[in-house]
Amino acid sequence: MEGIAHRTVEVNGIKMHIAEKGEGPVVLFLHGFPELWYSWRHQILALSSHGYRAVAPDLRGFGDTEAPASVSSYTYFDIVGDLVALIDTLGVDQVFLVAHDWGALIGWHLCLFRPDKVKAYVCLSVPFLRRNPQIRTVDGFRALYGDDYYICRFQKPGEIEAQMAKVRTAYVLKNILTTRKTGPPIFPKGEYGTAFNPDFTKPLPSWLSEQDLAYFAAKFEKTGFTGGLNYYRNLNRNWELTAPWTGAQVTVPVRFITGDLDMVYTSLSLKEYIHGGEFKKDVPNLEEVIIQKGVAHFNNQEAPEEINNYILDFIKKF
């Protein structure tokens, strides 16, 4: 990770840690759960060597960025507010945006709320999730998949944290990061158990080293998982707050990339949404959808060279 600079900036009332490298137009990378700036290690090195300034924060509640104690401090508005302030702090008007998982959801809302800040968006794993005015988000998930669907299990503060503590931090991270199980993650009743990934007793995959896992584990040992879990705990609140944007389109140019083994792509009827024309209705400047064969959820880490090339190839058009 040589040459990556680290600093802390004040944004939107919190202290945020950012990793950055390179000179040129800014590419802003947003990680997901349970992740950190470190998830973008391959992309930071690649983009900075091609004439871009790569910037990857630890998002609110993660890693070395401040984690407000209140559950209600993790809405789309709080986190998008952090990013607008960060973009201003970087001294630029606009950024290229690259985001994955929860970062992708935040990315869609940055594009929705402040399209003036984003030149183009490379979105990994999580497509735009259209707001359904008929049912609150978590209630909709519960109706589809029951109380043990992972997002439902994450709702009650402290409960899943206690179950995670029983199996320990490194176990949780390995269990999630190495999963290749498709379809909706349904947890065993009353415990964390094998959670996302019944097959994870195997050795680590070639793309995730013991050193990588140890980096993630050291940070989450220090912070716990509550900051990240609080994002899920605000899904119903976000549904309420985003009522004015019902039916709104994202007008930023977008390239969407996911693996065919991704648990998101293979849940929630999202394949039909992505390929059936509805995604393009919500995101009229969706320029391309790329499905990576044999790749699972953490595609930025599993297939980094391919992802780096897809990012570079797209943003150089603008």
Coordinates of C-alpha atoms in Angstrom, one line a residue:
M1 CA 0.0 0.0 0.0
E2 CA 3.0 2.2 -0.6
G3 CA 2.4 5.8 -1.4
I4 CA -1.2 5.9 -0.1
A5 CA -1.5 9.0 2.1
H6 CA -3.9 9.0 5.1
R7 CA -5.4 12.0 6.7
T8 CA -8.4 13.1 8.8
V9 CA -10.8 15.8 7.6
E10 CA -13.7 17.5 9.3
V11 CA -17.0 17.0 7.4
N12 CA -20.5 17.6 8.4
G13 CA -19.7 17.7 12.1
I14 CA -17.6 14.5 12.2
K15 CA -14.0 13.6 11.7
M16 CA -13.5 11.4 8.6
H17 CA -10.5 9.3 7.7
I18 CA -9.5 9.2 4.0
A19 CA -6.9 7.3 2.0
E20 CA -5.7 9.0 -1.2
K21 CA -3.1 8.7 -3.9
G22 CA -2.4 10.4 -7.2
E23 CA -3.0 13.7 -9.0
G24 CA -5.7 14.7 -11.5
P25 CA -9.5 14.4 -11.6
V26 CA -10.9 13.0 -8.3
V27 CA -12.3 9.4 -8.3
L28 CA -14.3 9.0 -5.0
F29 CA -14.6 5.4 -3.8
L30 CA -17.4 4.3 -1.3
H31 CA -17.1 1.0 0.4
G32 CA -19.9 -1.3 1.8
F33 CA -20.5 -3.5 4.9
P34 CA -18.4 -4.9 6.6
E35 CA -15.7 -3.0 4.9
L36 CA -13.3 0.0 4.9
W37 CA -11.3 2.2 2.6
Y38 CA -9.0 -0.9 2.3
S39 CA -11.6 -2.7 0.1
W40 CA -10.4 -0.3 -2.7
R41 CA -6.7 -1.0 -2.3
H42 CA -6.3 -2.4 -5.9
Q43 CA -8.4 0.4 -7.4
I44 CA -6.5 3.2 -5.6
L45 CA -3.2 2.0 -7.0
A46 CA -4.5 1.4 -10.5
L47 CA -6.4 4.7 -10.9
S48 CA -3.6 6.8 -9.3
S49 CA -1.2 5.3 -11.9
H50 CA -3.5 6.4 -14.7
G51 CA -3.6 10.2 -14.0
Y52 CA -6.4 10.3 -11.4
R53 CA -6.6 11.3 -7.7
A54 CA -8.1 8.3 -6.0
V55 CA -9.8 9.1 -2.7
A56 CA -11.4 6.4 -0.4
P57 CA -12.9 7.4 2.9
D58 CA -13.9 5.2 5.8
L59 CA -17.6 6.0 5.8
R60 CA -19.4 7.3 8.9
G61 CA -19.3 4.6 11.6
F62 CA -16.5 2.6 10.0
G63 CA -12.8 2.3 10.7
D64 CA -11.0 5.4 11.7
T65 CA -13.9 7.7 10.9
E66 CA -16.1 9.0 13.8
A67 CA -19.1 6.9 14.7
P68 CA -21.9 9.0 16.2
A69 CA -23.6 7.1 19.1
S70 CA -27.2 7.7 18.0
V71 CA -28.8 5.1 15.6
S72 CA -30.7 8.0 14.0
S73 CA -27.4 9.6 12.8
Y74 CA -27.0 7.1 9.9
T75 CA -29.6 8.1 7.4
Y76 CA -29.0 8.7 3.7
F77 CA -29.0 12.4 4.4
D78 CA -26.3 12.2 7.1
I79 CA -24.0 10.2 4.9
V80 CA -24.6 12.0 1.7
G81 CA -24.0 15.2 3.7
D82 CA -20.6 13.8 4.8
L83 CA -19.7 13.2 1.1
V84 CA -20.9 16.6 -0.2
A85 CA -18.7 18.2 2.6
L86 CA -15.8 15.9 1.6
I87 CA -16.0 16.8 -2.1
D88 CA -15.9 20.5 -1.0
T89 CA -12.9 19.8 1.2
L90 CA -11.1 18.1 -1.7
G91 CA -11.4 21.5 -3.5
V92 CA -13.3 20.2 -6.5
D93 CA -16.8 20.8 -7.9
Q94 CA -17.4 17.3 -9.2
V95 CA -16.0 13.7 -8.8
F96 CA -16.2 10.5 -10.6
L97 CA -18.0 8.1 -8.3
V98 CA -17.3 4.4 -7.8
A99 CA -19.2 2.5 -5.1
H100 CA -20.1 -0.9 -3.9
D101 CA -22.8 -2.5 -1.6
W102 CA -23.9 0.1 1.0
G103 CA -21.6 2.5 -0.7
A104 CA -23.6 1.9 -3.9
L105 CA -26.9 2.8 -2.1
I106 CA -25.3 6.0 -0.7
G107 CA -23.9 6.6 -4.2
W108 CA -27.4 6.4 -5.8
H109 CA -28.6 9.0 -3.2
L110 CA -25.7 11.3 -3.8
C111 CA -26.6 11.2 -7.5
L112 CA -30.3 11.7 -6.7
F113 CA -29.8 14.6 -4.2
R114 CA -26.8 16.3 -5.8
P115 CA -26.3 15.3 -9.4
D116 CA -24.2 18.4 -9.9
K117 CA -21.5 16.8 -7.8
V118 CA -21.1 13.6 -9.9
K119 CA -19.6 13.5 -13.4
A120 CA -20.2 9.8 -13.9
Y121 CA -21.0 6.8 -11.6
V122 CA -19.5 3.3 -11.8
C123 CA -21.8 1.2 -9.5
L124 CA -20.9 -2.2 -8.3
S125 CA -23.4 -4.9 -7.0
V126 CA -26.4 -2.9 -5.8
P127 CA -28.6 -1.3 -8.5
F128 CA -30.9 1.7 -7.9
L129 CA -33.6 0.4 -5.5
R130 CA -36.9 2.1 -6.5
R131 CA -38.9 3.4 -3.6
N132 CA -42.2 1.5 -3.2
P133 CA -44.7 4.0 -1.7
Q134 CA -46.9 1.1 -0.6
I135 CA -44.6 -0.5 2.0
R136 CA -41.7 0.4 4.2
T137 CA -38.4 -1.1 3.1
V138 CA -37.8 -3.5 5.9
D139 CA -41.4 -4.5 6.1
G140 CA -41.2 -5.4 2.4
F141 CA -38.1 -7.6 3.0
R142 CA -39.8 -9.3 5.9
A143 CA -42.9 -10.0 3.8
L144 CA -40.7 -11.6 1.1
Y145 CA -38.2 -13.5 3.2
G146 CA -39.3 -13.7 6.8
D147 CA -37.8 -12.6 10.1
D148 CA -34.5 -14.3 9.6
Y149 CA -33.6 -12.5 6.4
Y150 CA -30.3 -10.8 7.3
I151 CA -31.6 -7.3 7.1
C152 CA -34.5 -8.1 9.4
R153 CA -32.1 -9.7 11.8
F154 CA -29.9 -6.6 11.9
Q155 CA -32.7 -4.3 13.0
K156 CA -32.7 -4.6 16.8
P157 CA -29.8 -2.6 18.3
G158 CA -27.4 -4.9 20.2
E159 CA -29.0 -8.2 19.3
I160 CA -26.9 -9.2 16.2
E161 CA -23.8 -7.6 17.8
A162 CA -24.1 -10.0 20.7
Q163 CA -24.5 -13.0 18.4
M164 CA -21.4 -11.8 16.3
A165 CA -19.4 -11.3 19.5
K166 CA -20.0 -15.0 20.4
V167 CA -18.3 -16.1 17.1
R168 CA -15.7 -13.3 17.1
T169 CA -14.8 -10.6 14.6
A170 CA -12.5 -12.5 12.3
Y171 CA -15.1 -15.3 11.9
V172 CA -17.8 -12.7 10.9
L173 CA -15.5 -11.0 8.4
K174 CA -14.4 -14.3 6.8
N175 CA -17.9 -15.6 6.7
I176 CA -19.2 -12.5 4.8
L177 CA -16.2 -11.7 2.6
T178 CA -15.8 -15.2 1.2
T179 CA -19.4 -16.1 0.5
R180 CA -20.4 -17.5 -2.9
K181 CA -23.9 -18.5 -1.8
T182 CA -26.5 -17.0 -4.1
G183 CA -30.0 -15.9 -3.2
P184 CA -31.2 -14.1 -0.1
P185 CA -29.1 -14.7 3.1
I186 CA -31.3 -16.3 5.7
F187 CA -29.8 -16.7 9.2
P188 CA -30.2 -19.7 11.5
K189 CA -32.7 -18.9 14.3
G190 CA -31.3 -17.2 17.4
E191 CA -27.6 -17.2 16.5
Y192 CA -25.1 -15.9 13.9
G193 CA -24.1 -19.5 13.0
T194 CA -22.9 -19.9 9.4
A195 CA -25.0 -16.8 8.5
F196 CA -24.0 -15.7 5.0
N197 CA -21.9 -18.6 4.1
P198 CA -22.2 -22.3 5.0
D199 CA -19.0 -23.2 3.1
F200 CA -16.5 -20.8 4.6
T201 CA -14.4 -23.4 6.5
K202 CA -12.4 -23.7 3.3
P203 CA -9.0 -21.8 3.1
L204 CA -9.2 -18.2 2.1
P205 CA -9.6 -17.5 -1.6
S206 CA -6.6 -16.3 -3.6
W207 CA -7.8 -12.8 -3.7
L208 CA -8.1 -12.4 0.1
S209 CA -4.9 -12.9 2.0
E210 CA -4.5 -13.6 5.7
Q211 CA -2.9 -10.1 5.9
D212 CA -6.0 -8.5 4.2
L213 CA -8.3 -10.3 6.7
A214 CA -6.1 -9.3 9.6
Y215 CA -6.3 -5.6 8.5
F216 CA -10.1 -5.7 8.5
A217 CA -10.3 -7.6 11.7
A218 CA -8.0 -5.2 13.6
K219 CA -10.2 -2.3 12.7
F220 CA -13.5 -4.0 13.5
E221 CA -12.1 -5.4 16.7
K222 CA -11.6 -1.8 17.7
T223 CA -14.9 -0.3 16.5
G224 CA -17.3 -3.2 16.6
F225 CA -19.9 -3.6 13.8
T226 CA -22.6 -1.2 15.2
G227 CA -21.7 1.8 13.0
G228 CA -22.2 -0.3 9.9
L229 CA -25.3 -2.1 11.2
N230 CA -26.9 1.3 11.9
Y231 CA -27.2 1.9 8.2
Y232 CA -29.6 -1.1 8.0
R233 CA -31.5 0.2 11.0
N234 CA -32.3 3.4 9.1
L235 CA -33.8 1.7 6.1
N236 CA -37.4 2.4 7.2
R237 CA -36.5 5.9 8.3
N238 CA -34.9 6.5 4.9
W239 CA -38.1 5.3 3.3
E240 CA -40.0 8.0 5.2
L241 CA -37.5 10.7 4.5
T242 CA -37.2 10.0 0.8
A243 CA -41.0 10.2 0.1
P244 CA -40.5 13.5 -2.0
W245 CA -38.2 11.5 -4.4
T246 CA -40.8 8.8 -5.1
G247 CA -40.5 8.2 -8.9
A248 CA -37.5 10.4 -9.3
Q249 CA -34.9 9.4 -11.9
V250 CA -31.1 9.4 -11.5
T251 CA -29.8 11.4 -14.5
V252 CA -26.0 10.9 -14.0
P253 CA -24.3 8.6 -16.6
V254 CA -23.9 5.2 -15.0
R255 CA -22.1 1.9 -15.7
F256 CA -23.3 -1.0 -13.5
I257 CA -21.2 -4.1 -12.8
T258 CA -22.1 -7.2 -10.8
G259 CA -21.1 -10.8 -10.6
D260 CA -23.5 -13.6 -11.6
L261 CA -22.9 -15.2 -8.1
D262 CA -23.7 -12.0 -6.2
M263 CA -26.2 -12.5 -3.4
V264 CA -27.8 -9.1 -4.3
Y265 CA -28.2 -9.8 -8.0
T266 CA -29.8 -13.2 -7.2
S267 CA -32.3 -11.8 -4.6
L268 CA -35.3 -9.5 -4.6
S269 CA -36.2 -10.1 -8.3
L270 CA -33.3 -7.8 -9.2
K271 CA -32.3 -9.8 -12.3
E272 CA -35.7 -9.0 -13.8
Y273 CA -35.4 -5.4 -12.7
I274 CA -31.9 -5.0 -14.2
H275 CA -32.5 -6.8 -17.5
G276 CA -36.2 -6.1 -18.0
G277 CA -36.1 -2.4 -18.8
E278 CA -37.2 -1.0 -15.4
F279 CA -33.6 -0.1 -14.2
K280 CA -33.1 1.9 -17.4
K281 CA -36.4 3.7 -16.8
D282 CA -35.2 4.8 -13.3
V283 CA -31.7 5.6 -14.6
P284 CA -32.1 6.9 -18.2
N285 CA -28.3 7.4 -18.7
L286 CA -27.5 3.9 -17.7
E287 CA -24.9 3.2 -20.4
E288 CA -24.1 -0.4 -19.7
V289 CA -24.8 -3.4 -17.5
I290 CA -21.9 -5.8 -17.1
I291 CA -22.4 -9.2 -15.6
Q292 CA -19.1 -10.9 -14.5
K293 CA -19.2 -14.7 -14.9
G294 CA -18.3 -16.7 -11.8
V295 CA -17.8 -13.7 -9.6
A296 CA -19.5 -13.1 -6.3
H297 CA -20.5 -10.1 -4.2
F298 CA -17.1 -8.5 -3.5
N299 CA -16.2 -8.1 -7.1
N300 CA -13.8 -5.1 -6.6
Q301 CA -11.6 -7.4 -4.5
E302 CA -12.2 -10.7 -6.3
A303 CA -11.7 -9.4 -9.8
P304 CA -9.7 -6.2 -9.3
E305 CA -8.0 -6.0 -12.7
E306 CA -11.2 -6.4 -14.6
I307 CA -13.0 -3.8 -12.4
N308 CA -10.1 -1.4 -12.7
N309 CA -10.3 -1.7 -16.5
Y310 CA -14.1 -1.2 -16.5
I311 CA -13.7 1.9 -14.4
L312 CA -11.0 3.5 -16.5
D313 CA -12.7 2.6 -19.8
F314 CA -15.9 4.3 -18.6
I315 CA -14.6 7.5 -16.9
K316 CA -12.1 8.4 -19.7
K317 CA -15.2 9.2 -21.9
F318 CA -16.0 12.3 -19.8

